[in-house]
Short mmCIF file of C-alpha atoms in Angstrom, two decimals:
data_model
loop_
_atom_site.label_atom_id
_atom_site.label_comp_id
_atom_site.label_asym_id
_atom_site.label_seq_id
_atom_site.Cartn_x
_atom_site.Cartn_y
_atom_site.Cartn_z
CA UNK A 1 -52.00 43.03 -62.16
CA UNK A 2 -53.90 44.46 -59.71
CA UNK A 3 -55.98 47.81 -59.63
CA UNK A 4 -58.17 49.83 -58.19
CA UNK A 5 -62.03 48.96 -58.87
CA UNK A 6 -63.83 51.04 -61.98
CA UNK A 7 -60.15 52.41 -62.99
CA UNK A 8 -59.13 50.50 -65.67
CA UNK A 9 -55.09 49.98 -65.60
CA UNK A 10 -54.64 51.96 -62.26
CA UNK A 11 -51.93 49.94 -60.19
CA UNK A 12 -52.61 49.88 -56.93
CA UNK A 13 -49.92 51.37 -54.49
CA UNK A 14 -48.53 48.26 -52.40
CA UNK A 15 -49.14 48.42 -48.86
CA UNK A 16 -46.32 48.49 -46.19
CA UNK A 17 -47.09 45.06 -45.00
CA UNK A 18 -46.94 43.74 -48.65
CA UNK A 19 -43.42 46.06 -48.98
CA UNK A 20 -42.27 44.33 -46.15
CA UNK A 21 -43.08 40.67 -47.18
CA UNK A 22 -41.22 41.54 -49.89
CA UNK A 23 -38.02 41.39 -48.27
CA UNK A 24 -38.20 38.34 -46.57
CA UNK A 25 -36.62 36.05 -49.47
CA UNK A 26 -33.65 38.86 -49.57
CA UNK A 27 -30.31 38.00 -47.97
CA UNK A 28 -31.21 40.23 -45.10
CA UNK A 29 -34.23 38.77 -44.41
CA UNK A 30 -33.23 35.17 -44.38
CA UNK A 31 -29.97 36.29 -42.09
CA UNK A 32 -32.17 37.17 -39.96
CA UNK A 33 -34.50 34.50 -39.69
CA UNK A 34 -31.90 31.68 -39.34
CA UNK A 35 -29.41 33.11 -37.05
CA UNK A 36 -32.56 33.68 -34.25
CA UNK A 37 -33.64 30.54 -35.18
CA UNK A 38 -30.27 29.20 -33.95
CA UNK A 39 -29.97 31.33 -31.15
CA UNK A 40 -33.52 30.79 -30.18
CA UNK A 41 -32.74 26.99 -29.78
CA UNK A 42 -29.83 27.67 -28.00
CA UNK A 43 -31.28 29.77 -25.26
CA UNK A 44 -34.12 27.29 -25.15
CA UNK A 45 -31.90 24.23 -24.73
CA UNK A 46 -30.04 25.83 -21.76
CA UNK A 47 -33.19 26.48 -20.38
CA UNK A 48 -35.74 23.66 -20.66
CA UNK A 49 -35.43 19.94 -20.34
CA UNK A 50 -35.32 18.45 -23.89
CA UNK A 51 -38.27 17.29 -25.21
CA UNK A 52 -40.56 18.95 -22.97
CA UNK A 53 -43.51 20.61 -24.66
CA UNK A 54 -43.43 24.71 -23.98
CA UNK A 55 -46.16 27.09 -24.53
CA UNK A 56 -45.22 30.11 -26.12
CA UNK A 57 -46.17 33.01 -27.08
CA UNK A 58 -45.13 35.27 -29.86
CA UNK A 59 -46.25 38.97 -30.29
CA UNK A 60 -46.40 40.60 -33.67
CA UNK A 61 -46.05 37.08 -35.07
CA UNK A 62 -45.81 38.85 -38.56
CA UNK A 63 -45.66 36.11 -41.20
CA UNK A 64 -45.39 33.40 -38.61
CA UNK A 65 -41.44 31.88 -39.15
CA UNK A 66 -40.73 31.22 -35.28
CA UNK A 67 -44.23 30.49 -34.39
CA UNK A 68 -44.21 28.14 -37.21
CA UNK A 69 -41.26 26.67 -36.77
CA UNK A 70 -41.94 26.10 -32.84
CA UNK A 71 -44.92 24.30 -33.62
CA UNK A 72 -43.37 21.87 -35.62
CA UNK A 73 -41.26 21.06 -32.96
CA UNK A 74 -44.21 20.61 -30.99
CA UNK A 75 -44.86 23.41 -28.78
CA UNK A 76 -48.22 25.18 -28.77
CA UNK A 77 -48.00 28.54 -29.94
CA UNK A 78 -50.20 31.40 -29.51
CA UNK A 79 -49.35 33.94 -32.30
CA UNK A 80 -50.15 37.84 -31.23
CA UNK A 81 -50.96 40.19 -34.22
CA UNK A 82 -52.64 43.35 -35.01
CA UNK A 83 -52.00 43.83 -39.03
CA UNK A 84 -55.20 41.93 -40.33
CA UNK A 85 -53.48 41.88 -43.87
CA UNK A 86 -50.25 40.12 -41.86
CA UNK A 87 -52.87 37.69 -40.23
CA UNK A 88 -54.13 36.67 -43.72
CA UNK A 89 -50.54 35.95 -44.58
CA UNK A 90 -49.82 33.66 -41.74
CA UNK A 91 -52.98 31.94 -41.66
CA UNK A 92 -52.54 30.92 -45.33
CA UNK A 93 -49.18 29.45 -44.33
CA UNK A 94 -50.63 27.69 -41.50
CA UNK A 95 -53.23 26.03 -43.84
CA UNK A 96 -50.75 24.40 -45.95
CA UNK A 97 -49.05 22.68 -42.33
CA UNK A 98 -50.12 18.99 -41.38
CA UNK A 99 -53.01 18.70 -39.19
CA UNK A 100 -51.07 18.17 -36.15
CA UNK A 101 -49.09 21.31 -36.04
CA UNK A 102 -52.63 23.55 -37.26
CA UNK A 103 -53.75 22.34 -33.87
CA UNK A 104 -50.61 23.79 -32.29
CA UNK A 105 -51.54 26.95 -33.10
CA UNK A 106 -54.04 29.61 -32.25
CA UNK A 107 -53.89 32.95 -33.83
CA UNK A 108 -55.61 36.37 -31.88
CA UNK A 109 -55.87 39.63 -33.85
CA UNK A 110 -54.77 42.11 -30.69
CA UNK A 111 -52.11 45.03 -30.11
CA UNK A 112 -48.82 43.95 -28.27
CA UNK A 113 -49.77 46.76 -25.25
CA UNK A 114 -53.02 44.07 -24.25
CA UNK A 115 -51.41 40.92 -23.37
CA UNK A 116 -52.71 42.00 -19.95
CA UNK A 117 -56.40 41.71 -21.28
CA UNK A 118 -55.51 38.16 -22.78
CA UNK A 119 -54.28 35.87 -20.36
CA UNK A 120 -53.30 35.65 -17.07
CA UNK A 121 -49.90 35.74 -14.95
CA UNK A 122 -47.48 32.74 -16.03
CA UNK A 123 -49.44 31.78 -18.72
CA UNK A 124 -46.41 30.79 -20.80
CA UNK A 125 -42.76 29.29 -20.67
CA UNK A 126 -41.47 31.01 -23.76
CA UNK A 127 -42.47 35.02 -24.58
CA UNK A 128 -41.30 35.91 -28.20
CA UNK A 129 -41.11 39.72 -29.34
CA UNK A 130 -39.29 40.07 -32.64
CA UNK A 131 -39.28 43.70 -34.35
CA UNK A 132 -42.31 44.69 -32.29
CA UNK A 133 -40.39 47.63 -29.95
CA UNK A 134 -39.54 49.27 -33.04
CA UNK A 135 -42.91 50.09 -33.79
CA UNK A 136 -43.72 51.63 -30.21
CA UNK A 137 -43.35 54.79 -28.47
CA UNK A 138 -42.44 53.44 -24.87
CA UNK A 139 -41.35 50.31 -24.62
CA UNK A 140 -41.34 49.69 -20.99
CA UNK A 141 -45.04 49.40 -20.51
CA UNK A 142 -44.78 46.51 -23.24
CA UNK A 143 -42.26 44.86 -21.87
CA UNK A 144 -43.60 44.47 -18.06
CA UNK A 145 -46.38 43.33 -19.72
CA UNK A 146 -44.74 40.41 -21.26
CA UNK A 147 -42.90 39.46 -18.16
CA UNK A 148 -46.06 39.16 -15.84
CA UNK A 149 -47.61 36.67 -18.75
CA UNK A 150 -44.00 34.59 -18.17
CA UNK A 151 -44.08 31.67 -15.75
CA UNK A 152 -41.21 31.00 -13.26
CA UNK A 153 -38.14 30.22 -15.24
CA UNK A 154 -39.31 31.30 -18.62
CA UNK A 155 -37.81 33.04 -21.59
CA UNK A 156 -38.77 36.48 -22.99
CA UNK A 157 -37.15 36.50 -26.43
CA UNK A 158 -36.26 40.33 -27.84
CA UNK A 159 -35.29 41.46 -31.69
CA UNK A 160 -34.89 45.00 -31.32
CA UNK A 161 -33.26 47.59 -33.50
CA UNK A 162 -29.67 48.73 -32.46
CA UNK A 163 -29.98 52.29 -31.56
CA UNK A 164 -25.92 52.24 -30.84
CA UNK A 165 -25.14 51.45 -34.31
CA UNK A 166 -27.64 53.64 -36.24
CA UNK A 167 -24.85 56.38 -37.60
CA UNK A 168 -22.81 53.31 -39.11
CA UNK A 169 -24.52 52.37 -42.62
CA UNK A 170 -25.07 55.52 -43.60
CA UNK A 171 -22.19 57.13 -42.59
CA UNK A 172 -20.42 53.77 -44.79
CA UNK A 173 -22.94 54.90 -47.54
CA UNK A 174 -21.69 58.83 -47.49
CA UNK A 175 -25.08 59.98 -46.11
CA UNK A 176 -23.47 62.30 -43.30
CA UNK A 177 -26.65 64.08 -43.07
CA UNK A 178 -28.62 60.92 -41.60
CA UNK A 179 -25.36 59.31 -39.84
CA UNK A 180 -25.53 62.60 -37.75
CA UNK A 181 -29.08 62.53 -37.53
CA UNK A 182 -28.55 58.82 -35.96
CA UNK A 183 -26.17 59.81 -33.19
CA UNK A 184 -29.33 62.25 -31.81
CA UNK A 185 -32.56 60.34 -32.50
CA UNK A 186 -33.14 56.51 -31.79
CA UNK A 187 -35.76 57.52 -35.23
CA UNK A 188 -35.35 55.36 -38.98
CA UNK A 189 -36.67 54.23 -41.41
CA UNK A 190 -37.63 50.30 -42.27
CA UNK A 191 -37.24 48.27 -45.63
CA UNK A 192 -41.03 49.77 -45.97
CA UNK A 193 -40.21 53.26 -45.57
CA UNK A 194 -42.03 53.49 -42.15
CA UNK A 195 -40.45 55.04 -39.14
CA UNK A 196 -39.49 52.75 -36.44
CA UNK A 197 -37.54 53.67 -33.63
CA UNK A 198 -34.29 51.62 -31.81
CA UNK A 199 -33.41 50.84 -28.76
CA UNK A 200 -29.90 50.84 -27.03
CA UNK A 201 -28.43 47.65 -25.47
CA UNK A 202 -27.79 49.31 -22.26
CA UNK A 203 -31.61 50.78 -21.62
CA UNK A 204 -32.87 47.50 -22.11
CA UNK A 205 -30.78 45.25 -20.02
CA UNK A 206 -31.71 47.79 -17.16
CA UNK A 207 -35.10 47.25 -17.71
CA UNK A 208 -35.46 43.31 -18.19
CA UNK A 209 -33.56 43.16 -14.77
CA UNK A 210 -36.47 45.83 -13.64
CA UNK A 211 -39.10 43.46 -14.48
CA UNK A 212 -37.69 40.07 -13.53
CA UNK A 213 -36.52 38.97 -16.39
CA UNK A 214 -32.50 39.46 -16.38
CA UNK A 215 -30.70 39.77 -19.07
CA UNK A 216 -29.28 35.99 -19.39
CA UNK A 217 -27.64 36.10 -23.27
CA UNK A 218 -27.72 38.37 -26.12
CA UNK A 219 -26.73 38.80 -29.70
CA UNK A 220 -25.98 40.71 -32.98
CA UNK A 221 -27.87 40.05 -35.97
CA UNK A 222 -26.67 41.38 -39.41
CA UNK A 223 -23.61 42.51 -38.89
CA UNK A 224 -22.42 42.78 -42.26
CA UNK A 225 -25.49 41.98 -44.16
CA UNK A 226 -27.60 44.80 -43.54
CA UNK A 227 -26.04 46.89 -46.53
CA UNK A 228 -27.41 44.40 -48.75
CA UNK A 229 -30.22 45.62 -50.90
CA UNK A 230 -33.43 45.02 -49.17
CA UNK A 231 -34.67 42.66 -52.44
CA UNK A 232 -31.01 40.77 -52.92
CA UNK A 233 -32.03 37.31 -52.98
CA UNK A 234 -29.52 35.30 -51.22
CA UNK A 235 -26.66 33.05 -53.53
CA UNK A 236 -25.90 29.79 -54.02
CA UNK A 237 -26.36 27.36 -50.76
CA UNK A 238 -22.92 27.05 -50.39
CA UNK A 239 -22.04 31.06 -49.81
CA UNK A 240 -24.68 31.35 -48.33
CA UNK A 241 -23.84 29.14 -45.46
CA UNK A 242 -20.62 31.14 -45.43
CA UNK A 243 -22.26 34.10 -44.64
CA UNK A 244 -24.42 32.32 -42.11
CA UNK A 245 -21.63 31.12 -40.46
CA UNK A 246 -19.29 34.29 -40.49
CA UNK A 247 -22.47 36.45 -39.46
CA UNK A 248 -23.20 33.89 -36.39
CA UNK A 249 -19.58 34.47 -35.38
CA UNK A 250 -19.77 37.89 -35.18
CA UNK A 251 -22.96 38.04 -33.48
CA UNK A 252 -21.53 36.59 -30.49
CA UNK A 253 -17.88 38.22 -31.01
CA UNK A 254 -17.19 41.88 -29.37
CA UNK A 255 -16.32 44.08 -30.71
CA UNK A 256 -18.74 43.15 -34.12
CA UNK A 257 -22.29 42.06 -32.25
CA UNK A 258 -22.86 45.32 -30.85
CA UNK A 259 -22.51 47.58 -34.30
CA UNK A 260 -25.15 44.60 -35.84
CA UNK A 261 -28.18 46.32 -37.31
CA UNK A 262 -30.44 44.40 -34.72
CA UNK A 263 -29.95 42.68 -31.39
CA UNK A 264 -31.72 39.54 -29.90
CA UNK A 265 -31.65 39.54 -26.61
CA UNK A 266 -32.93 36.96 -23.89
CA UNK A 267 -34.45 37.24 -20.80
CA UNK A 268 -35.03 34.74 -17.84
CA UNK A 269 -37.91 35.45 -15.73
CA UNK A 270 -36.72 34.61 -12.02
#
């Protein structure tokens, strides 16, 4: 147990990063995780040759699953992050890799707005920004500046929060007060109590095509999942690849993928 130094049996309050990594062995968490995985490689097959090496980025590369996962399919991966305690996370993980995929990766402690200050134009094939846009004000700014990093061709990868679907869990749950609340203000609240903020599918599409980066697929992620308790550890393998495969439907059915809790969209930078 830990505690706080000279208080003898005081608990120290968990921080939201450790709240958060919490939750990633929960159904929800490992939805999430495999269905972009699967999308990921699909949008990355239609666009790249197979077997050619990419370099990609990912910002807010949080405990490191894609960037991870990327680099042991041999792509070198720059991982973005500004949460020094997430950092320590991922950089533990990395340590326990084989050599050859440690050298795959370089990790930079540095705010998604300064990708600018970083590297230069077309610095990558493959962009990666996965729950990043829920934790900033104006997204736009963000956003161009992941396109002008982009080379010719390239995908800019997008989990965002749904702001269309908000009212829908907790209106299921009874809780008319914040279904209401949700059809007003793109404003919730994560798995660690933060506030995060959503964005609508519609907004976004108009701004990828702004930048140069059109809107080439997209996708619903936890459709029916999300009500799960954030800590529900997932069942057996066999129901579990059940759900996989009823949730992966549905997150490229209408009407379903666009009341999912989160969408994934993808980008191609022309």
């Amino acid at each position: 147990m830990g505690g706080v130094p000279g208080q003898r049996g005081a608990s120290r309050e968990a921080s939201p990063t450790e709240l958060w990594l919490r939750t990633l062995g929960g159904v929800a968490g490992a939805v999430r995780q495999v269905l972009v995985a699967r999308q990921l490689d699909e949008r990355l097959a239609a666009a790249f040759p197979a077997g050619r090496r990419l370099r990609v980025l990912d910002v807010g590369t949080g405990q490191g699953t894609q960037a991870l996962r990327l680099a042991r399919a041999g792509h070198e991966v720059t991982g973005m992050e500004s949460d020094p305690e997430m950092l320590t996370t991922v950089r533990a993980v990395l340590a326990a890799e084989a050599p050859q995929v440690r050298e795959r990766v370089r990790l930079l402690e540095a705010e998604s707005t300064r990708t600018g200050a970083h590297f230069t134009p077309n610095s990558f094939d493959v962009v990666l920004c996965h729950g990043v846009l829920m934790h900033v004000e104006e997204p736009d700014a963000v956003l161009a500046g992941l396109a002008r990093v982009l080379a010719a061709g390239g995908l800019l990868s997008l989990l965002v929060r749904n702001a269309d679907a908000l009212a829908l869990r907790p209106g299921l749950d009874g809780d008319w007060d914040t279904a209401l609340a949700a059809f007003d203000s793109p404003l919730t609240r994560d798995s660690a109590g933060r506030t995060v903020r959503a964005d609508r599918l519609g907004r976004l599409t108009q701004t990828l095509g702004g930048i140069g980066a059109p809107l080439a697929a997209w996708y619903g992620v936890r459709v029916f999942t999300d009500r799960y308790p954030a800590h529900a550890a997932p069942p057996r393998a066999e129901e579990f690849d059940r759900i996989l495969d009823v949730e992966d439907r549905a997150g490229r059915t209408d009407p379903y993928r666009r009341v999912a809790a989160l969408l994934h969209l993808c980008g191609v930078r022309g």
